[in-house]
mmCIF file of N, CA, C and O in Angstrom:
data_model
loop_
_atom_site.group_PDB
_atom_site.id
_atom_site.type_symbol
_atom_site.label_atom_id
_atom_site.label_comp_id
_atom_site.label_asym_id
_atom_site.label_seq_id
_atom_site.Cartn_x
_atom_site.Cartn_y
_atom_site.Cartn_z
ATOM 1 N N ASP A 12 58.774 33.777 45.541
ATOM 2 C CA ASP A 12 60.182 33.745 45.190
ATOM 3 C C ASP A 12 60.563 35.073 44.538
ATOM 4 O O ASP A 12 59.997 35.463 43.516
ATOM 5 N N GLU A 13 61.535 35.744 45.121
ATOM 6 C CA GLU A 13 61.924 37.079 44.684
ATOM 7 C C GLU A 13 62.406 37.112 43.233
ATOM 8 O O GLU A 13 62.060 38.015 42.467
ATOM 9 N N ALA A 14 63.193 36.125 42.840
ATOM 10 C CA ALA A 14 63.712 36.092 41.462
ATOM 11 C C ALA A 14 62.574 36.003 40.456
ATOM 12 O O ALA A 14 62.601 36.662 39.410
ATOM 13 N N ARG A 15 61.574 35.208 40.757
ATOM 14 C CA ARG A 15 60.426 35.055 39.848
ATOM 15 C C ARG A 15 59.652 36.367 39.719
ATOM 16 O O ARG A 15 59.223 36.743 38.636
ATOM 17 N N VAL A 16 59.469 37.065 40.836
ATOM 18 C CA VAL A 16 58.763 38.349 40.821
ATOM 19 C C VAL A 16 59.565 39.363 40.006
ATOM 20 O O VAL A 16 59.011 40.091 39.173
ATOM 21 N N ASN A 17 60.882 39.417 40.215
ATOM 22 C CA ASN A 17 61.732 40.346 39.459
ATOM 23 C C ASN A 17 61.666 40.066 37.963
ATOM 24 O O ASN A 17 61.599 40.987 37.154
ATOM 25 N N LEU A 18 61.707 38.806 37.578
ATOM 26 C CA LEU A 18 61.635 38.434 36.169
ATOM 27 C C LEU A 18 60.287 38.843 35.579
ATOM 28 O O LEU A 18 60.224 39.390 34.477
ATOM 29 N N LYS A 19 59.227 38.617 36.306
ATOM 30 C CA LYS A 19 57.894 38.980 35.825
ATOM 31 C C LYS A 19 57.787 40.498 35.640
ATOM 32 O O LYS A 19 57.227 40.971 34.653
ATOM 33 N N MET A 20 58.324 41.258 36.586
ATOM 34 C CA MET A 20 58.300 42.722 36.452
ATOM 35 C C MET A 20 59.098 43.169 35.236
ATOM 36 O O MET A 20 58.650 44.018 34.470
ATOM 37 N N ALA A 21 60.285 42.599 35.034
ATOM 38 C CA ALA A 21 61.119 42.977 33.897
ATOM 39 C C ALA A 21 60.432 42.645 32.579
ATOM 40 O O ALA A 21 60.470 43.428 31.633
ATOM 41 N N ASN A 22 59.793 41.497 32.523
ATOM 42 C CA ASN A 22 59.107 41.093 31.293
ATOM 43 C C ASN A 22 57.878 41.953 31.009
ATOM 44 O O ASN A 22 57.462 42.064 29.860
ATOM 45 N N SER A 23 57.296 42.566 32.039
ATOM 46 C CA SER A 23 56.108 43.402 31.873
ATOM 47 C C SER A 23 56.454 44.869 31.627
ATOM 48 O O SER A 23 55.599 45.642 31.205
ATOM 49 N N ALA A 24 57.676 45.253 31.896
ATOM 50 C CA ALA A 24 58.074 46.658 31.812
ATOM 51 C C ALA A 24 58.298 47.108 30.374
ATOM 52 O O ALA A 24 58.702 46.321 29.526
ATOM 53 N N ARG A 25 58.040 48.382 30.132
ATOM 54 C CA ARG A 25 58.359 48.962 28.827
ATOM 55 C C ARG A 25 59.858 49.149 28.685
ATOM 56 O O ARG A 25 60.400 49.043 27.598
ATOM 57 N N GLN A 26 60.518 49.458 29.788
ATOM 58 C CA GLN A 26 61.965 49.624 29.783
ATOM 59 C C GLN A 26 62.516 49.131 31.115
ATOM 60 O O GLN A 26 61.892 49.318 32.155
ATOM 61 N N VAL A 27 63.694 48.513 31.072
ATOM 62 C CA VAL A 27 64.325 47.976 32.273
ATOM 63 C C VAL A 27 65.595 48.776 32.551
ATOM 64 O O VAL A 27 66.431 48.954 31.669
ATOM 65 N N PHE A 28 65.705 49.260 33.786
ATOM 66 C CA PHE A 28 66.892 49.974 34.244
ATOM 67 C C PHE A 28 67.609 49.102 35.263
ATOM 68 O O PHE A 28 66.979 48.568 36.167
ATOM 69 N N VAL A 29 68.909 48.971 35.087
ATOM 70 C CA VAL A 29 69.731 48.219 36.035
ATOM 71 C C VAL A 29 70.690 49.212 36.676
ATOM 72 O O VAL A 29 71.451 49.881 35.979
ATOM 73 N N LEU A 30 70.621 49.334 37.996
ATOM 74 C CA LEU A 30 71.535 50.202 38.732
ATOM 75 C C LEU A 30 72.561 49.314 39.407
ATOM 76 O O LEU A 30 72.206 48.456 40.213
ATOM 77 N N ALA A 31 73.829 49.493 39.062
ATOM 78 C CA ALA A 31 74.888 48.654 39.632
ATOM 79 C C ALA A 31 76.165 49.471 39.777
ATOM 80 O O ALA A 31 76.606 50.103 38.807
ATOM 81 N N ASP A 32 76.746 49.450 40.981
ATOM 82 C CA ASP A 32 78.018 50.155 41.127
ATOM 83 C C ASP A 32 79.140 49.313 40.518
ATOM 84 O O ASP A 32 78.949 48.160 40.166
ATOM 85 N N ASP A 33 80.305 49.932 40.396
ATOM 86 C CA ASP A 33 81.402 49.271 39.682
ATOM 87 C C ASP A 33 81.879 47.973 40.336
ATOM 88 O O ASP A 33 82.484 47.142 39.671
ATOM 89 N N SER A 34 81.573 47.761 41.605
ATOM 90 C CA SER A 34 81.983 46.505 42.248
ATOM 91 C C SER A 34 81.180 45.311 41.719
ATOM 92 O O SER A 34 81.603 44.171 41.876
ATOM 93 N N LYS A 35 80.043 45.574 41.092
ATOM 94 C CA LYS A 35 79.203 44.499 40.559
ATOM 95 C C LYS A 35 79.505 44.182 39.096
ATOM 96 O O LYS A 35 79.174 43.109 38.608
ATOM 97 N N LEU A 36 80.119 45.110 38.388
ATOM 98 C CA LEU A 36 80.359 44.922 36.962
ATOM 99 C C LEU A 36 81.408 43.843 36.725
ATOM 100 O O LEU A 36 82.455 43.823 37.355
ATOM 101 N N GLY A 37 81.096 42.925 35.824
ATOM 102 C CA GLY A 37 82.022 41.854 35.486
ATOM 103 C C GLY A 37 81.989 40.684 36.448
ATOM 104 O O GLY A 37 82.706 39.701 36.265
ATOM 105 N N GLU A 38 81.171 40.761 37.480
ATOM 106 C CA GLU A 38 81.060 39.679 38.464
ATOM 107 C C GLU A 38 79.914 38.749 38.098
ATOM 108 O O GLU A 38 78.917 39.173 37.548
ATOM 109 N N ARG A 39 80.054 37.484 38.424
ATOM 110 C CA ARG A 39 78.966 36.521 38.238
ATOM 111 C C ARG A 39 78.190 36.422 39.537
ATOM 112 O O ARG A 39 78.771 36.348 40.610
ATOM 113 N N SER A 40 76.875 36.432 39.422
ATOM 114 C CA SER A 40 76.056 36.296 40.627
ATOM 115 C C SER A 40 75.813 34.826 40.917
ATOM 116 O O SER A 40 75.996 33.972 40.051
ATOM 117 N N THR A 41 75.416 34.556 42.125
ATOM 118 C CA THR A 41 75.111 33.184 42.524
ATOM 119 C C THR A 41 73.966 32.638 41.689
ATOM 120 O O THR A 41 73.959 31.491 41.279
ATOM 121 N N TYR A 42 72.982 33.475 41.444
ATOM 122 C CA TYR A 42 71.873 33.097 40.577
ATOM 123 C C TYR A 42 71.504 34.312 39.734
ATOM 124 O O TYR A 42 71.630 35.442 40.165
ATOM 125 N N GLY A 43 71.064 34.054 38.537
ATOM 126 C CA GLY A 43 70.692 35.142 37.650
ATOM 127 C C GLY A 43 69.191 35.255 37.518
ATOM 128 O O GLY A 43 68.480 34.257 37.577
ATOM 129 N N VAL A 44 68.727 36.476 37.352
ATOM 130 C CA VAL A 44 67.307 36.707 37.132
ATOM 131 C C VAL A 44 67.060 36.891 35.641
ATOM 132 O O VAL A 44 66.160 36.312 35.075
ATOM 133 N N LEU A 45 67.887 37.701 34.986
ATOM 134 C CA LEU A 45 67.769 37.893 33.549
ATOM 135 C C LEU A 45 69.097 38.365 32.993
ATOM 136 O O LEU A 45 69.944 38.861 33.718
ATOM 137 N N ARG A 46 69.260 38.183 31.702
ATOM 138 C CA ARG A 46 70.478 38.624 31.022
ATOM 139 C C ARG A 46 70.267 40.024 30.472
ATOM 140 O O ARG A 46 69.154 40.400 30.137
ATOM 141 N N MET A 47 71.368 40.756 30.344
ATOM 142 C CA MET A 47 71.273 42.058 29.709
ATOM 143 C C MET A 47 70.821 41.845 28.270
ATOM 144 O O MET A 47 71.310 40.949 27.588
ATOM 145 N N ALA A 48 69.885 42.677 27.828
ATOM 146 C CA ALA A 48 69.336 42.517 26.488
ATOM 147 C C ALA A 48 69.013 43.877 25.890
ATOM 148 O O ALA A 48 68.980 44.889 26.597
ATOM 149 N N ALA A 49 68.769 43.876 24.608
ATOM 150 C CA ALA A 49 68.468 45.104 23.874
ATOM 151 C C ALA A 49 67.377 45.901 24.584
ATOM 152 O O ALA A 49 66.402 45.338 25.075
ATOM 153 N N GLY A 50 67.587 47.210 24.644
ATOM 154 C CA GLY A 50 66.604 48.095 25.258
ATOM 155 C C GLY A 50 66.810 48.341 26.736
ATOM 156 O O GLY A 50 66.207 49.251 27.297
ATOM 157 N N MET A 51 67.660 47.552 27.376
ATOM 158 C CA MET A 51 67.922 47.777 28.801
ATOM 159 C C MET A 51 68.866 48.965 28.960
ATOM 160 O O MET A 51 69.641 49.293 28.071
ATOM 161 N N GLN A 52 68.795 49.570 30.128
ATOM 162 C CA GLN A 52 69.644 50.704 30.459
ATOM 163 C C GLN A 52 70.439 50.350 31.711
ATOM 164 O O GLN A 52 69.848 50.093 32.754
ATOM 165 N N LEU A 53 71.762 50.310 31.604
ATOM 166 C CA LEU A 53 72.634 50.075 32.754
ATOM 167 C C LEU A 53 73.153 51.425 33.222
ATOM 168 O O LEU A 53 73.735 52.178 32.441
ATOM 169 N N ILE A 54 72.931 51.722 34.495
ATOM 170 C CA ILE A 54 73.421 52.960 35.088
ATOM 171 C C ILE A 54 74.417 52.571 36.170
ATOM 172 O O ILE A 54 74.105 51.778 37.064
ATOM 173 N N THR A 55 75.629 53.103 36.066
ATOM 174 C CA THR A 55 76.694 52.726 36.986
ATOM 175 C C THR A 55 77.539 53.948 37.327
ATOM 176 O O THR A 55 77.319 55.030 36.773
ATOM 177 N N ASN A 56 78.497 53.767 38.219
ATOM 178 C CA ASN A 56 79.280 54.904 38.703
ATOM 179 C C ASN A 56 80.659 55.050 38.063
ATOM 180 O O ASN A 56 81.348 56.019 38.328
ATOM 181 N N SER A 57 81.072 54.086 37.245
ATOM 182 C CA SER A 57 82.342 54.252 36.539
ATOM 183 C C SER A 57 82.282 53.514 35.208
ATOM 184 O O SER A 57 81.475 52.607 35.017
ATOM 185 N N ARG A 58 83.135 53.913 34.329
ATOM 186 C CA ARG A 58 83.151 53.344 32.984
ATOM 187 C C ARG A 58 83.470 51.849 33.064
ATOM 188 O O ARG A 58 84.423 51.449 33.716
ATOM 189 N N PRO A 59 82.669 51.011 32.390
ATOM 190 C CA PRO A 59 82.925 49.571 32.411
ATOM 191 C C PRO A 59 84.157 49.217 31.576
ATOM 192 O O PRO A 59 84.585 50.006 30.725
ATOM 193 N N ASP A 60 84.711 48.035 31.821
ATOM 194 C CA ASP A 60 85.854 47.605 31.020
ATOM 195 C C ASP A 60 85.405 47.379 29.574
ATOM 196 O O ASP A 60 84.217 47.352 29.259
ATOM 197 N N ASP A 61 86.382 47.237 28.683
ATOM 198 C CA ASP A 61 86.089 47.113 27.254
ATOM 199 C C ASP A 61 85.219 45.900 26.931
ATOM 200 O O ASP A 61 84.381 45.960 26.039
ATOM 201 N N THR A 62 85.415 44.797 27.659
ATOM 202 C CA THR A 62 84.629 43.584 27.390
ATOM 203 C C THR A 62 83.148 43.848 27.616
ATOM 204 O O THR A 62 82.316 43.520 26.769
ATOM 205 N N LEU A 63 82.804 44.458 28.743
ATOM 206 C CA LEU A 63 81.407 44.752 29.032
ATOM 207 C C LEU A 63 80.873 45.828 28.093
ATOM 208 O O LEU A 63 79.742 45.727 27.599
ATOM 209 N N ALA A 64 81.654 46.849 27.821
ATOM 210 C CA ALA A 64 81.213 47.915 26.912
ATOM 211 C C ALA A 64 80.934 47.355 25.516
ATOM 212 O O ALA A 64 79.928 47.694 24.894
ATOM 213 N N ASP A 65 81.813 46.478 25.031
ATOM 214 C CA ASP A 65 81.604 45.852 23.719
ATOM 215 C C ASP A 65 80.355 44.984 23.717
ATOM 216 O O ASP A 65 79.558 45.013 22.778
ATOM 217 N N TYR A 66 80.166 44.184 24.781
ATOM 218 C CA TYR A 66 78.975 43.335 24.886
ATOM 219 C C TYR A 66 77.708 44.191 24.875
ATOM 220 O O TYR A 66 76.731 43.866 24.197
ATOM 221 N N ALA A 67 77.727 45.279 25.615
ATOM 222 C CA ALA A 67 76.563 46.162 25.663
ATOM 223 C C ALA A 67 76.260 46.735 24.285
ATOM 224 O O ALA A 67 75.104 46.743 23.852
ATOM 225 N N ARG A 68 77.281 47.188 23.584
ATOM 226 C CA ARG A 68 77.087 47.725 22.229
ATOM 227 C C ARG A 68 76.499 46.671 21.300
ATOM 228 O O ARG A 68 75.565 46.931 20.543
ATOM 229 N N GLU A 69 77.053 45.451 21.362
ATOM 230 C CA GLU A 69 76.599 44.364 20.482
ATOM 231 C C GLU A 69 75.158 43.947 20.769
ATOM 232 O O GLU A 69 74.455 43.517 19.859
ATOM 233 N N THR A 70 74.722 44.031 22.020
ATOM 234 C CA THR A 70 73.383 43.577 22.381
ATOM 235 C C THR A 70 72.361 44.706 22.460
ATOM 236 O O THR A 70 71.187 44.445 22.675
ATOM 237 N N GLY A 71 72.796 45.944 22.286
ATOM 238 C CA GLY A 71 71.857 47.063 22.314
ATOM 239 C C GLY A 71 71.512 47.557 23.700
ATOM 240 O O GLY A 71 70.455 48.145 23.906
ATOM 241 N N VAL A 72 72.407 47.351 24.655
ATOM 242 C CA VAL A 72 72.216 47.849 26.020
ATOM 243 C C VAL A 72 72.894 49.214 26.114
ATOM 244 O O VAL A 72 74.041 49.373 25.721
ATOM 245 N N ASP A 73 72.160 50.202 26.628
ATOM 246 C CA ASP A 73 72.733 51.535 26.837
ATOM 247 C C ASP A 73 73.372 51.589 28.211
ATOM 248 O O ASP A 73 72.791 51.119 29.189
ATOM 249 N N ILE A 74 74.579 52.170 28.277
ATOM 250 C CA ILE A 74 75.274 52.322 29.561
ATOM 251 C C ILE A 74 75.431 53.806 29.843
ATOM 252 O O ILE A 74 75.908 54.558 28.999
ATOM 253 N N THR A 75 75.033 54.214 31.038
ATOM 254 C CA THR A 75 75.211 55.593 31.488
ATOM 255 C C THR A 75 76.087 55.566 32.729
ATOM 256 O O THR A 75 75.830 54.808 33.653
ATOM 257 N N VAL A 76 77.127 56.407 32.700
ATOM 258 C CA VAL A 76 77.992 56.551 33.876
ATOM 259 C C VAL A 76 77.499 57.784 34.629
ATOM 260 O O VAL A 76 77.524 58.891 34.102
ATOM 261 N N ALA A 77 77.010 57.569 35.832
ATOM 262 C CA ALA A 77 76.458 58.656 36.648
ATOM 263 C C ALA A 77 77.561 59.381 37.407
ATOM 264 O O ALA A 77 78.655 58.865 37.575
ATOM 265 N N GLY A 78 77.258 60.558 37.872
ATOM 266 C CA GLY A 78 78.191 61.281 38.730
ATOM 267 C C GLY A 78 79.200 62.114 37.982
ATOM 268 O O GLY A 78 80.202 62.501 38.554
ATOM 269 N N GLY A 79 78.992 62.349 36.719
ATOM 270 C CA GLY A 79 79.879 63.228 35.966
ATOM 271 C C GLY A 79 81.196 62.602 35.577
ATOM 272 O O GLY A 79 82.050 63.272 35.025
ATOM 273 N N ALA A 80 81.408 61.311 35.869
ATOM 274 C CA ALA A 80 82.683 60.661 35.532
ATOM 275 C C ALA A 80 82.800 60.383 34.049
ATOM 276 O O ALA A 80 83.840 60.002 33.571
ATOM 277 N N GLY A 81 81.738 60.558 33.302
ATOM 278 C CA GLY A 81 81.774 60.309 31.868
ATOM 279 C C GLY A 81 80.371 60.353 31.320
ATOM 280 O O GLY A 81 79.397 60.403 32.057
ATOM 281 N N ALA A 82 80.299 60.361 30.036
ATOM 282 C CA ALA A 82 78.991 60.387 29.385
ATOM 283 C C ALA A 82 78.543 58.977 29.088
ATOM 284 O O ALA A 82 79.127 58.014 29.569
ATOM 285 N N ASN A 83 77.511 58.873 28.288
ATOM 286 C CA ASN A 83 77.061 57.539 27.877
ATOM 287 C C ASN A 83 78.186 56.805 27.176
ATOM 288 O O ASN A 83 78.988 57.397 26.474
ATOM 289 N N VAL A 84 78.242 55.489 27.393
ATOM 290 C CA VAL A 84 79.297 54.650 26.805
ATOM 291 C C VAL A 84 78.795 54.071 25.508
ATOM 292 O O VAL A 84 77.691 53.670 25.376
#
């Protein structure tokens, strides 16, 4: 099961990077593998909305906007 393998890899990793374009931000998936948590790094192509940016700050998730559209959020 792919979700189980992904969860096991994330739990074994020293750091977790999530790459998601702006079409994925703020959307609910059909099934979740893991929640964003402290120490994770979200890399995306545009600045997230305030709700996601605030959640990331509160939980200790770093957000990087790639492509020169902005610096770390």
